[in-house]
Coordinates of N, CA and C and ligand atoms in Angstrom, one line a residue:
X450 N -30.0 -53.0 -23.5 CA -30.0 -51.8 -22.7 C -31.3 -51.0 -22.8
X451 N -31.8 -50.5 -21.7 CA -33.1 -49.8 -21.8 C -33.0 -48.4 -22.3
X452 N -34.1 -47.9 -22.9 CA -34.0 -46.6 -23.5 C -34.4 -45.5 -22.5
X453 N -34.1 -44.3 -22.9 CA -34.5 -43.2 -22.1 C -34.8 -42.0 -23.0
X454 N -35.4 -41.0 -22.5 CA -35.7 -39.8 -23.3 C -35.4 -38.6 -22.4
X455 N -34.7 -37.7 -22.9 CA -34.4 -36.4 -22.3 C -34.9 -35.3 -23.2
X456 N -35.6 -34.3 -22.6 CA -36.0 -33.1 -23.3 C -35.1 -32.0 -22.8
X457 N -34.2 -31.5 -23.7 CA -33.1 -30.7 -23.3 C -33.1 -29.3 -23.9
X458 N -32.7 -28.3 -23.1 CA -32.6 -27.0 -23.6 C -31.2 -26.7 -24.1
X459 N -31.0 -26.2 -25.3 CA -29.7 -25.9 -25.9 C -29.2 -24.5 -25.5
X460 N -30.0 -23.7 -24.8 CA -29.6 -22.4 -24.5 C -29.9 -21.4 -25.7
X461 N -29.5 -20.2 -25.5 CA -29.8 -19.2 -26.5 C -29.0 -19.2 -27.8
X462 N -27.9 -19.9 -27.8 CA -27.0 -20.0 -29.0 C -25.6 -20.3 -28.7
X463 N -25.0 -19.5 -27.8 CA -23.5 -19.7 -27.5 C -23.3 -21.1 -26.9
X464 N -22.4 -21.9 -27.4 CA -22.1 -23.2 -26.8 C -21.7 -23.1 -25.4
X465 N -21.1 -22.0 -25.0 CA -20.6 -21.9 -23.6 C -21.8 -21.8 -22.6
X466 N -23.0 -21.6 -23.2 CA -24.2 -21.5 -22.3 C -25.0 -22.8 -22.3
X467 N -24.4 -23.9 -22.9 CA -25.0 -25.2 -22.8 C -24.6 -25.8 -21.5
X468 N -25.6 -26.3 -20.7 CA -25.2 -26.9 -19.4 C -24.4 -28.2 -19.6
X469 N -23.5 -28.5 -18.6 CA -22.8 -29.8 -18.7 C -23.7 -31.0 -18.7
X470 N -24.9 -30.8 -18.0 CA -25.9 -31.9 -18.0 C -26.4 -32.2 -19.4
X471 N -26.7 -31.1 -20.1 CA -27.2 -31.3 -21.5 C -26.1 -31.9 -22.4
X472 N -24.9 -31.4 -22.3 CA -23.8 -31.9 -23.1 C -23.6 -33.4 -22.9
X473 N -23.7 -33.8 -21.6 CA -23.5 -35.2 -21.3 C -24.6 -36.1 -21.9
X474 N -25.9 -35.6 -21.8 CA -27.0 -36.3 -22.4 C -26.8 -36.4 -23.9
X475 N -26.3 -35.3 -24.6 CA -26.1 -35.3 -26.0 C -25.0 -36.4 -26.4
X476 N -24.0 -36.4 -25.5 CA -22.9 -37.4 -25.8 C -23.3 -38.8 -25.6
X477 N -24.3 -39.1 -24.8 CA -24.8 -40.5 -24.6 C -25.9 -40.9 -25.5
X478 N -26.5 -39.9 -26.3 CA -27.7 -40.2 -27.1 C -27.4 -41.1 -28.3
X479 N -28.4 -41.8 -28.7 CA -28.4 -42.5 -30.0 C -29.2 -41.7 -31.1
X480 N -30.1 -40.9 -30.6 CA -31.1 -40.2 -31.5 C -31.3 -38.7 -31.0
X481 N -31.3 -37.8 -31.9 CA -31.7 -36.4 -31.6 C -32.9 -36.1 -32.4
X482 N -33.9 -35.6 -31.7 CA -35.2 -35.2 -32.3 C -35.5 -33.8 -32.1
X483 N -36.0 -33.1 -33.1 CA -36.3 -31.7 -32.9 C -36.5 -30.9 -34.2
X484 N -36.9 -29.6 -34.0 CA -37.0 -28.7 -35.1 C -35.6 -28.6 -35.8
X485 N -35.6 -28.6 -37.2 CA -34.4 -28.7 -37.9 C -33.3 -27.8 -37.5
X486 N -33.5 -26.4 -37.3 CA -32.4 -25.6 -36.9 C -31.8 -25.9 -35.5
X487 N -32.6 -26.5 -34.7 CA -32.1 -26.8 -33.3 C -31.3 -28.1 -33.4
X488 N -31.8 -29.1 -34.2 CA -31.0 -30.3 -34.4 C -29.7 -30.0 -35.0
X489 N -29.6 -29.0 -35.9 CA -28.4 -28.6 -36.6 C -27.4 -28.1 -35.6
X490 N -27.8 -27.7 -34.4 CA -26.8 -27.2 -33.5 C -26.1 -28.4 -32.7
X491 N -26.5 -29.6 -33.0 CA -25.9 -30.8 -32.3 C -24.8 -31.3 -33.3
X492 N -23.6 -31.5 -32.8 CA -22.5 -32.1 -33.6 C -22.8 -33.5 -34.0
X493 N -22.7 -33.8 -35.3 CA -22.9 -35.1 -35.8 C -21.7 -36.0 -35.4
X494 N -22.0 -37.3 -35.1 CA -20.9 -38.2 -34.8 C -21.4 -39.6 -35.3
X495 N -20.5 -40.5 -35.5 CA -20.9 -41.9 -36.0 C -21.8 -42.5 -34.9
X496 N -22.9 -43.1 -35.4 CA -23.8 -43.8 -34.5 C -24.9 -42.9 -34.0
X497 N -24.8 -41.6 -34.3 CA -25.9 -40.7 -33.8 C -26.8 -40.4 -34.9
X498 N -28.1 -40.7 -34.7 CA -29.1 -40.5 -35.8 C -29.8 -39.2 -35.5
X499 N -29.8 -38.3 -36.5 CA -30.5 -37.0 -36.4 C -31.9 -37.0 -37.0
X500 N -32.9 -36.5 -36.3 CA -34.3 -36.6 -36.9 C -34.8 -35.1 -36.9
X501 N -34.4 -34.3 -37.9 CA -34.9 -32.9 -37.9 C -36.3 -33.0 -38.4
X502 N -37.2 -32.1 -37.9 CA -38.5 -32.0 -38.4 C -39.0 -30.5 -38.5
X503 N -40.1 -30.4 -39.1 CA -40.7 -29.0 -39.3 C -41.1 -28.4 -38.0
X504 N -41.4 -27.2 -37.9 CA -41.7 -26.5 -36.7 C -43.0 -26.8 -36.1
X505 N -44.0 -27.1 -36.9 CA -45.4 -27.1 -36.4 C -45.9 -28.5 -36.1
X506 N -45.0 -29.4 -35.9 CA -45.4 -30.8 -35.8 C -45.0 -31.3 -34.4
X507 N -45.2 -30.5 -33.4 CA -44.7 -30.9 -32.0 C -45.2 -32.2 -31.5
X508 N -46.5 -32.4 -31.7 CA -47.1 -33.7 -31.1 C -46.6 -34.9 -31.8
X509 N -46.5 -34.9 -33.2 CA -45.9 -36.0 -33.9 C -44.5 -36.2 -33.5
X510 N -43.8 -35.2 -33.4 CA -42.3 -35.3 -33.0 C -42.2 -35.9 -31.6
X511 N -43.1 -35.5 -30.7 CA -43.0 -36.0 -29.3 C -43.3 -37.5 -29.3
X512 N -44.4 -37.9 -30.1 CA -44.8 -39.3 -30.2 C -43.6 -40.1 -30.8
X513 N -43.0 -39.6 -31.8 CA -41.9 -40.3 -32.5 C -40.8 -40.5 -31.5
X514 N -40.4 -39.5 -30.7 CA -39.4 -39.6 -29.7 C -39.7 -40.6 -28.7
X515 N -41.0 -40.6 -28.2 CA -41.4 -41.6 -27.2 C -41.3 -43.0 -27.7
X516 N -41.7 -43.2 -29.0 CA -41.6 -44.5 -29.6 C -40.2 -45.0 -29.7
X517 N -39.3 -44.1 -30.0 CA -37.9 -44.5 -30.1 C -37.4 -44.9 -28.8
X518 N -37.7 -44.2 -27.7 CA -37.3 -44.5 -26.4 C -37.9 -45.8 -25.9
X519 N -39.1 -46.0 -26.3 CA -39.8 -47.3 -25.9 C -39.1 -48.5 -26.6
X520 N -38.5 -48.2 -27.8 CA -37.8 -49.3 -28.5 C -36.4 -49.5 -28.0
X521 N -36.0 -48.8 -27.0 CA -34.7 -49.0 -26.4 C -33.6 -47.9 -26.8
X522 N -34.0 -46.9 -27.5 CA -33.1 -45.9 -28.0 C -32.9 -44.9 -26.9
X523 N -31.7 -44.2 -26.9 CA -31.4 -43.1 -26.0 C -31.7 -41.8 -26.7
X524 N -32.8 -41.1 -26.4 CA -33.3 -40.0 -27.2 C -33.2 -38.7 -26.5
X525 N -32.6 -37.7 -27.2 CA -32.7 -36.3 -26.7 C -33.6 -35.5 -27.7
X526 N -34.6 -34.9 -27.1 CA -35.5 -34.0 -27.9 C -34.9 -32.6 -27.5
X527 N -34.5 -31.9 -28.6 CA -33.9 -30.6 -28.3 C -34.8 -29.4 -28.6
X528 N -34.7 -28.4 -27.7 CA -35.4 -27.1 -27.8 C -34.3 -26.1 -27.7
X529 N -34.6 -24.9 -28.2 CA -33.7 -23.8 -28.0 C -34.0 -23.2 -26.6
X530 N -33.1 -22.5 -26.0 CA -33.4 -21.9 -24.6 C -33.6 -23.0 -23.6
X531 N -34.8 -22.9 -23.0 CA -35.2 -23.9 -22.0 C -36.4 -24.7 -22.6
X532 N -36.4 -26.0 -22.4 CA -37.4 -26.8 -23.0 C -38.8 -26.6 -22.4
X533 N -38.9 -26.0 -21.3 CA -40.2 -25.8 -20.6 C -40.8 -24.4 -20.9
X534 N -40.1 -23.6 -21.7 CA -40.6 -22.2 -22.0 C -41.0 -22.2 -23.5
X535 N -42.3 -22.3 -23.7 CA -42.9 -22.3 -25.1 C -42.1 -23.3 -26.0
X536 N -42.0 -24.5 -25.5 CA -41.2 -25.4 -26.2 C -41.6 -26.9 -26.0
X537 N -40.7 -27.8 -26.2 CA -41.1 -29.2 -26.4 C -41.5 -30.0 -25.1
X538 N -41.2 -29.5 -23.9 CA -41.4 -30.3 -22.7 C -43.0 -30.5 -22.6
X539 N -43.7 -29.5 -22.7 CA -45.2 -29.6 -22.6 C -45.7 -30.5 -23.7
X540 N -45.2 -30.3 -24.9 CA -45.7 -31.2 -26.0 C -45.5 -32.6 -25.7
X541 N -44.3 -32.9 -25.1 CA -44.0 -34.3 -24.7 C -45.1 -34.8 -23.8
X542 N -45.4 -34.1 -22.8 CA -46.4 -34.6 -21.8 C -47.8 -34.6 -22.4
X543 N -48.1 -33.8 -23.3 CA -49.4 -33.9 -24.0 C -49.4 -35.3 -24.7
X544 N -48.3 -35.7 -25.3 CA -48.3 -37.0 -26.0 C -48.4 -38.1 -25.0
X545 N -47.8 -38.0 -23.8 CA -47.8 -39.0 -22.8 C -49.3 -39.1 -22.3
X546 N -50.0 -38.0 -22.2 CA -51.3 -38.0 -21.7 C -52.2 -38.8 -22.7
X547 N -52.0 -38.7 -24.0 CA -52.7 -39.4 -25.0 C -52.5 -40.9 -25.0
X548 N -51.2 -41.2 -24.7 CA -50.8 -42.7 -24.6 C -50.1 -43.0 -23.3
X549 N -50.9 -43.2 -22.3 CA -50.3 -43.3 -20.9 C -49.3 -44.4 -20.8
X550 N -49.2 -45.4 -21.7 CA -48.1 -46.4 -21.6 C -46.8 -45.7 -21.6
X551 N -46.7 -44.6 -22.2 CA -45.4 -43.9 -22.2 C -44.9 -43.3 -20.9
X552 N -45.9 -43.2 -19.9 CA -45.5 -42.6 -18.6 C -44.5 -43.5 -17.9
X553 N -44.4 -44.8 -18.2 CA -43.5 -45.7 -17.5 C -42.1 -45.5 -18.0
X554 N -41.9 -44.7 -19.1 CA -40.5 -44.5 -19.7 C -39.6 -43.7 -18.7
X555 N -38.3 -43.8 -18.9 CA -37.4 -43.0 -18.2 C -37.3 -41.7 -18.9
X556 N -38.0 -40.7 -18.4 CA -38.1 -39.3 -19.0 C -37.5 -38.3 -18.1
X557 N -36.6 -37.4 -18.7 CA -36.2 -36.3 -17.8 C -36.2 -35.0 -18.7
X558 N -36.4 -33.9 -18.0 CA -36.4 -32.6 -18.6 C -35.1 -31.9 -18.1
X559 N -34.3 -31.5 -19.0 CA -33.0 -30.9 -18.7 C -33.1 -29.4 -19.0
X560 N -33.0 -28.5 -18.0 CA -33.2 -27.1 -18.3 C -32.1 -26.4 -19.1
X561 N -32.4 -25.3 -19.6 CA -31.4 -24.5 -20.4 C -31.7 -23.0 -20.1
X562 N -30.8 -22.2 -20.6 CA -30.9 -20.7 -20.3 C -31.9 -20.2 -21.4
X563 N -33.0 -19.7 -20.9 CA -34.1 -19.2 -21.8 C -33.7 -17.8 -22.3
X564 N -34.3 -17.5 -23.5 CA -33.9 -16.3 -24.2 C -34.0 -15.0 -23.4
X565 N -35.1 -14.9 -22.6 CA -35.3 -13.6 -21.8 C -34.2 -13.4 -20.8
X566 N -33.7 -14.5 -20.2 CA -32.6 -14.4 -19.2 C -31.3 -14.1 -19.8
X567 N -31.0 -14.7 -21.0 CA -29.8 -14.3 -21.7 C -29.8 -12.9 -22.2
X568 N -31.0 -12.4 -22.7 CA -31.2 -11.0 -23.1 C -31.0 -10.1 -21.9
X569 N -31.7 -10.4 -20.8 CA -31.7 -9.5 -19.7 C -30.2 -9.4 -19.2
X570 N -29.5 -10.4 -19.2 CA -28.1 -10.4 -18.7 C -27.2 -9.4 -19.6
X571 N -27.5 -9.5 -20.9 CA -26.8 -8.6 -21.9 C -27.1 -7.1 -21.6
X572 N -28.4 -6.9 -21.2 CA -28.9 -5.5 -21.1 C -28.6 -4.9 -19.8
X573 N -28.4 -5.7 -18.7 CA -28.2 -5.2 -17.4 C -29.1 -6.1 -16.4
X574 N -30.1 -5.5 -15.9 CA -31.0 -6.3 -15.0 C -32.5 -5.8 -15.2
X575 N -33.0 -5.8 -16.4 CA -34.4 -5.3 -16.6 C -35.5 -6.2 -16.0
X576 N -35.1 -7.5 -15.7 CA -36.1 -8.3 -15.1 C -35.9 -8.5 -13.6
X577 N -35.3 -7.5 -12.9 CA -34.9 -7.7 -11.5 C -36.0 -7.6 -10.5
X578 N -37.2 -7.2 -11.0 CA -38.4 -7.2 -10.1 C -39.4 -8.2 -10.8
X579 N -40.7 -8.1 -10.4 CA -41.7 -9.0 -10.9 C -41.8 -8.9 -12.4
X580 N -42.0 -10.0 -13.1 CA -42.2 -9.9 -14.6 C -43.1 -11.0 -15.1
X581 N -43.6 -10.8 -16.3 CA -44.4 -11.8 -16.9 C -43.8 -12.1 -18.3
X582 N -43.8 -13.4 -18.7 CA -43.4 -13.8 -20.0 C -44.6 -14.2 -20.8
X583 N -44.7 -13.6 -22.0 CA -45.9 -13.9 -22.8 C -45.5 -14.2 -24.2
X584 N -46.0 -15.3 -24.8 CA -45.8 -15.7 -26.1 C -46.8 -15.0 -27.0
X585 N -46.3 -14.2 -27.9 CA -47.3 -13.4 -28.7 C -47.8 -14.1 -29.9
X586 N -47.4 -15.3 -30.2 CA -47.9 -16.1 -31.3 C -49.3 -16.6 -31.0
X587 N -50.1 -16.5 -32.1 CA -51.5 -17.0 -31.9 C -51.6 -18.4 -32.6
X588 N -50.5 -19.1 -32.7 CA -50.6 -20.5 -33.2 C -51.4 -21.4 -32.3
X589 N -51.2 -21.2 -31.0 CA -51.8 -22.1 -30.0 C -52.8 -21.5 -29.0
X590 N -53.1 -20.2 -29.3 CA -54.2 -19.5 -28.5 C -54.7 -18.4 -29.4
X591 N -56.0 -18.0 -29.1 CA -56.5 -16.8 -29.9 C -55.8 -15.5 -29.6
X592 N -55.7 -14.7 -30.6 CA -54.9 -13.4 -30.3 C -55.7 -12.5 -29.3
X593 N -57.0 -12.7 -29.2 CA -57.7 -11.9 -28.1 C -57.2 -12.2 -26.8
X594 N -56.8 -13.5 -26.5 CA -56.2 -13.8 -25.2 C -54.8 -13.2 -25.0
X595 N -54.0 -13.2 -26.1 CA -52.7 -12.5 -26.1 C -53.0 -11.0 -25.6
X596 N -53.9 -10.4 -26.3 CA -54.2 -9.0 -26.0 C -54.6 -8.8 -24.5
X597 N -55.5 -9.7 -24.0 CA -56.0 -9.6 -22.7 C -54.8 -9.7 -21.7
X598 N -53.9 -10.7 -21.9 CA -52.8 -10.9 -21.0 C -51.8 -9.8 -21.0
X599 N -51.5 -9.3 -22.2 CA -50.5 -8.2 -22.3 C -51.1 -7.0 -21.5
X600 N -52.3 -6.7 -21.7 CA -52.9 -5.5 -21.0 C -53.0 -5.7 -19.5
X601 N -53.4 -6.9 -19.1 CA -53.5 -7.2 -17.6 C -52.2 -7.1 -17.0
X602 N -51.1 -7.7 -17.6 CA -49.8 -7.7 -17.0 C -49.2 -6.3 -17.0
X603 N -49.4 -5.6 -18.0 CA -48.9 -4.2 -18.0 C -49.6 -3.4 -17.0
X604 N -50.9 -3.5 -16.9 CA -51.6 -2.7 -15.9 C -51.3 -3.1 -14.5
X605 N -50.9 -4.4 -14.3 CA -50.5 -4.8 -13.0 C -49.1 -4.4 -12.6
X606 N -48.4 -3.8 -13.5 CA -47.0 -3.2 -13.2 C -45.9 -4.2 -13.4
X607 N -46.2 -5.3 -14.1 CA -45.1 -6.3 -14.4 C -44.2 -5.7 -15.5
X608 N -42.9 -6.0 -15.4 CA -42.0 -5.9 -16.6 C -42.5 -7.1 -17.5
X609 N -42.2 -7.0 -18.8 CA -42.7 -8.1 -19.7 C -41.6 -8.6 -20.6
X610 N -41.7 -9.9 -20.9 CA -40.8 -10.5 -21.9 C -41.8 -11.1 -23.0
X611 N -41.6 -10.7 -24.2 CA -42.4 -11.2 -25.3 C -41.6 -12.2 -26.1
X612 N -42.0 -13.4 -26.2 CA -41.4 -14.4 -27.2 C -42.2 -14.4 -28.4
X613 N -41.6 -14.9 -29.5 CA -42.3 -14.9 -30.8 C -43.0 -13.6 -31.1
X614 N -42.4 -12.5 -31.1 CA -43.1 -11.2 -31.1 C -43.7 -10.9 -32.5
X615 N -43.1 -11.3 -33.5 CA -43.5 -10.8 -34.8 C -43.1 -11.7 -36.0
X616 N -44.0 -12.3 -36.7 CA -43.6 -13.1 -37.8 C -44.2 -12.5 -39.1
X617 N -43.6 -12.9 -40.2 CA -44.1 -12.4 -41.5 C -45.5 -12.7 -41.7
X618 N -46.0 -13.8 -41.1 CA -47.4 -14.2 -41.3 C -48.4 -13.3 -40.5
X619 N -47.9 -12.6 -39.5 CA -48.9 -11.8 -38.7 C -48.2 -10.5 -38.3
X620 N -47.7 -9.7 -39.2 CA -46.9 -8.5 -38.9 C -47.7 -7.4 -38.1
X621 N -49.1 -7.4 -38.3 CA -49.9 -6.3 -37.7 C -50.1 -6.6 -36.2
X622 N -49.9 -7.8 -35.8 CA -50.3 -8.1 -34.4 C -49.3 -7.4 -33.4
X623 N -48.0 -7.4 -33.7 CA -47.1 -6.8 -32.8 C -47.4 -5.2 -32.7
X624 N -47.8 -4.7 -33.9 CA -48.2 -3.2 -33.9 C -49.3 -3.0 -32.9
X625 N -50.2 -4.0 -32.9 CA -51.4 -3.9 -32.0 C -50.9 -4.0 -30.5
X626 N -50.0 -4.8 -30.3 CA -49.4 -5.0 -28.9 C -48.8 -3.6 -28.5
X627 N -48.0 -3.0 -29.4 CA -47.4 -1.7 -29.0 C -48.5 -0.7 -28.7
X628 N -49.5 -0.7 -29.5 CA -50.6 0.2 -29.3 C -51.3 0.0 -27.9
X629 N -51.5 -1.2 -27.5 CA -52.0 -1.6 -26.2 C -51.1 -1.0 -25.1
X630 N -49.8 -1.2 -25.3 CA -48.9 -0.7 -24.3 C -48.9 0.8 -24.2
X631 N -49.0 1.5 -25.4 CA -49.1 2.9 -25.4 C -50.3 3.5 -24.7
X632 N -51.4 2.6 -24.7 CA -52.6 3.0 -24.0 C -52.5 3.0 -22.5
X633 N -51.5 2.3 -22.0 CA -51.5 2.1 -20.5 C -50.2 2.4 -19.9
X634 N -49.1 2.7 -20.7 CA -47.8 3.0 -20.1 C -47.3 4.4 -20.6
X635 N -46.5 5.0 -19.8 CA -46.0 6.3 -20.2 C -45.1 6.2 -21.4
X636 N -45.0 7.3 -22.2 CA -44.2 7.2 -23.5 C -42.7 7.0 -23.2
X637 N -42.2 7.3 -22.0 CA -40.8 7.1 -21.8 C -40.4 5.7 -21.3
X638 N -41.4 4.8 -21.2 CA -41.2 3.4 -20.8 C -40.1 2.8 -21.6
X639 N -39.1 2.1 -21.0 CA -38.0 1.5 -21.8 C -38.5 0.2 -22.4
X640 N -38.0 0.0 -23.6 CA -38.3 -1.3 -24.3 C -37.1 -1.7 -25.0
X641 N -36.7 -3.0 -24.8 CA -35.5 -3.5 -25.4 C -35.8 -4.6 -26.4
X642 N -35.1 -4.5 -27.6 CA -35.3 -5.5 -28.6 C -33.9 -6.3 -28.7
X643 N -34.0 -7.5 -28.2 CA -32.7 -8.3 -28.1 C -32.8 -9.4 -29.2
X644 N -32.0 -9.3 -30.2 CA -32.1 -10.2 -31.3 C -30.9 -11.2 -31.3
X645 N -31.2 -12.5 -31.6 CA -30.2 -13.5 -31.7 C -29.1 -13.4 -30.7
X646 N -29.6 -13.3 -29.4 CA -28.7 -13.1 -28.3 C -27.7 -14.2 -28.2
X647 N -26.4 -13.9 -28.0 CA -25.3 -14.8 -27.8 C -24.9 -15.5 -29.1
X648 N -25.4 -15.1 -30.2 CA -25.0 -15.7 -31.5 C -24.2 -14.6 -32.2
X649 N -23.5 -14.9 -33.3 CA -22.7 -13.9 -34.1 C -23.6 -12.8 -34.6
X650 N -24.9 -13.1 -34.8 CA -25.9 -12.1 -35.3 C -26.5 -11.2 -34.2
X651 N -26.0 -11.3 -33.0 CA -26.7 -10.6 -31.9 C -26.8 -9.1 -32.2
X652 N -28.0 -8.5 -31.9 CA -28.1 -7.1 -31.8 C -29.0 -6.7 -30.7
X653 N -28.7 -5.6 -30.0 CA -29.5 -5.1 -28.9 C -29.8 -3.6 -29.1
X654 N -31.1 -3.3 -28.9 CA -31.6 -2.0 -29.1 C -32.5 -1.6 -28.0
X655 N -32.2 -0.5 -27.3 CA -33.1 0.0 -26.2 C -33.7 1.3 -26.6
X656 N -35.0 1.4 -26.6 CA -35.7 2.7 -27.0 C -36.8 2.9 -26.0
X657 N -37.5 4.1 -26.2 CA -38.6 4.3 -25.4 C -39.9 3.8 -26.1
X658 N -40.9 3.6 -25.4 CA -42.2 3.1 -26.0 C -42.6 4.1 -27.1
X659 N -42.4 5.4 -26.9 CA -42.7 6.4 -28.0 C -41.9 6.1 -29.3
X660 N -40.7 5.7 -29.1 CA -39.8 5.5 -30.3 C -40.0 4.1 -30.9
X661 N -40.6 3.2 -30.2 CA -40.6 1.8 -30.7 C -41.5 1.6 -32.0
X662 N -41.0 0.9 -32.9 CA -41.8 0.6 -34.1 C -41.7 -0.9 -34.3
X663 N -42.8 -1.5 -34.9 CA -42.9 -2.9 -35.0 C -41.7 -3.6 -35.7
X664 N -41.1 -2.9 -36.7 CA -40.0 -3.5 -37.5 C -38.8 -3.7 -36.6
X665 N -38.8 -3.3 -35.4 CA -37.6 -3.5 -34.5 C -37.6 -5.0 -34.1
X666 N -38.7 -5.7 -34.3 CA -38.8 -7.1 -33.8 C -39.0 -8.1 -35.0
X667 N -38.4 -9.2 -34.8 CA -38.7 -10.3 -35.8 C -38.8 -11.6 -34.9
X668 N -38.8 -12.8 -35.6 CA -38.9 -14.0 -34.8 C -37.6 -14.4 -34.1
X669 N -36.5 -13.8 -34.4 CA -35.3 -14.1 -33.6 C -35.1 -13.1 -32.5
X670 N -36.1 -12.3 -32.2 CA -36.0 -11.2 -31.2 C -36.9 -11.6 -30.0
X671 N -36.3 -11.3 -28.8 CA -37.1 -11.4 -27.6 C -37.2 -9.9 -27.1
X672 N -38.4 -9.5 -26.8 CA -38.7 -8.1 -26.5 C -38.9 -8.0 -25.0
X673 N -38.1 -7.1 -24.4 CA -38.3 -6.9 -22.9 C -38.8 -5.5 -22.7
X674 N -39.9 -5.4 -22.0 CA -40.5 -4.1 -21.6 C -40.3 -3.9 -20.2
X675 N -39.7 -2.8 -19.8 CA -39.4 -2.5 -18.4 C -40.7 -2.2 -17.6
X676 N -40.7 -2.1 -16.3 CA -41.8 -1.6 -15.6 C -41.6 -0.1 -15.4
X677 N -42.5 0.5 -14.7 CA -42.5 2.0 -14.6 C -41.2 2.5 -13.9
X678 N -40.5 1.7 -13.2 CA -39.2 2.1 -12.5 C -38.0 1.8 -13.3
X679 N -38.1 1.0 -14.4 CA -36.9 0.6 -15.1 C -36.2 1.8 -15.7
X680 N -34.9 1.9 -15.5 CA -34.1 3.0 -16.0 C -32.7 2.7 -16.5
X681 N -32.1 3.7 -17.1 CA -30.8 3.5 -17.6 C -29.7 3.9 -16.6
X682 N -28.7 3.2 -16.5 CA -27.5 3.5 -15.7 C -26.3 3.2 -16.6
X683 N -25.5 4.3 -17.0 CA -24.4 4.0 -18.0 C -25.0 3.4 -19.2
X684 N -24.4 2.3 -19.7 CA -24.9 1.7 -20.9 C -25.8 0.6 -20.6
X685 N -26.3 0.5 -19.3 CA -27.2 -0.6 -18.9 C -28.6 -0.1 -18.7
X686 N -29.5 -1.1 -18.7 CA -30.8 -0.8 -18.1 C -31.1 -1.7 -16.9
X687 N -31.8 -1.2 -15.9 CA -32.1 -2.1 -14.8 C -33.4 -1.7 -14.1
X688 N -34.0 -2.7 -13.4 CA -35.2 -2.5 -12.7 C -34.9 -2.6 -11.2
X689 N -35.1 -1.6 -10.4 CA -34.8 -1.8 -9.0 C -35.5 -2.9 -8.4
X690 N -35.0 -3.4 -7.3 CA -35.5 -4.6 -6.6 C -36.8 -4.3 -5.8
X691 N -36.9 -3.0 -5.5 CA -38.0 -2.6 -4.6 C -39.1 -1.9 -5.4
X692 N -40.3 -1.9 -4.9 CA -41.4 -1.2 -5.6 C -42.5 -0.8 -4.5
X693 N -43.4 0.1 -4.9 CA -44.5 0.4 -4.0 C -44.1 1.1 -2.8
X694 N -43.0 1.8 -2.8 CA -42.6 2.6 -1.6 C -41.7 1.9 -0.6
X695 N -41.5 0.6 -0.8 CA -40.7 -0.2 0.1 C -39.2 -0.1 -0.3
X696 N -38.4 0.1 0.7 CA -36.9 0.2 0.4 C -36.1 -0.7 1.3
Ligands
LIG1618 N1 -37.6 -22.4 -25.6 C1 -37.1 -21.1 -26.1 C2 -38.2 -20.2 -26.7 C3 -38.8 -20.8 -27.9 S1 -40.0 -19.7 -28.7 C4 -36.4 -20.4 -24.9 O1 -36.5 -20.8 -23.8 O2 -35.7 -19.4 -25.2 C5 -38.9 -18.9 -29.9 C6 -38.7 -17.5 -29.5 O3 -37.7 -17.4 -28.5 C7 -38.2 -16.6 -30.6 O4 -39.3 -16.1 -31.4 C8 -37.6 -15.4 -29.8 O5 -38.6 -14.6 -29.3 C9 -37.0 -16.2 -28.6 N2 -35.6 -16.5 -28.8 C10 -35.0 -17.8 -28.8 N3 -33.7 -17.7 -28.9 C11 -33.4 -16.4 -28.9 C12 -32.1 -15.6 -29.0 N4 -30.9 -16.2 -29.0 N5 -32.2 -14.3 -28.9 C13 -33.4 -13.6 -28.8 N6 -34.6 -14.3 -28.8 C14 -34.6 -15.6 -28.8

C-alpha cells in the first residue's frame, strides 16, 4: 500500500470543531506527528504510532513525516487551529523544497478552524470588516518587523488578530505592541483577550485600549483589536461591514 501525508488542523480545542475530513484522515492514519500537546489530542488506538516532539523542531518534524510517508506509512501531521496559519503546512513545504524527491508524495493540507475565527465567533463579529493577522513571536522574524507590521496595519485601519502574543521569554514585547497601538489608536478602541477558546479553560475579556495591560495575554490567548468602528451591542462586539462612508 502506498503512503500518504496529510497536514491537518485540529481546530481550537473542542472536538465538535474538528472537521469530518480531519477525523477521517486521523482514523485512517498509521502515524501521528506533531508538537506533544497537539498529538495528545488524538485518541490512541492499536496500530497507531504517536510521534510527539518539541515545539521548535518544525523542520526535523516535517522531514521525519515525509520519510515515513515515503516508506509507505499513512501520516497525519497535526497542528492546532488551521495548519496553514503560523503552523506546520509551511514547514512541510520548506522541507520539500530542500529535498525535491518528496514533491512526488501524496500530500494534502486539511484545513481547520483557526483561533482568531473561533474567538471572533465567541465575541460576536469583530473581524467582520478588513483585518490582519500577525504573529507577535520573534522566533522566526526580527521583532522590528513585528513592530513595523503592527503599526502599518493599525494605521491602515485594519482590525488585528495577534497570535503568540506574549510568552514568559519575552514579556516586554507585548507591552511594546500595546504602546505602539496607543500611539496611533484612540483610547476607547476595543481589544479582546480570548484565552483557550472552546476548551474548558476558556476566558474572554473585552476592554478598551486604555484599560489593556500586558498581563491580560499569554501564549494561550489570541488578541483581537477592533478597528475604529468596532463597538459593543449587548454582550457582543462587532465591526460593521461598511467603512469610509459607504453604506
Ligand atoms: N495554527 C494555529 C495557531 C498556532 S500559533 C491556529 O490556526 O489557530 C499558537 C497561537 O495560536 C497561540 O499562542 C494563541 O495565540 C493561538 N491559539 C491557538 N489555540 C487557541 C485557542 N484555543 N484560544 C485562543 N488562542 C489560541
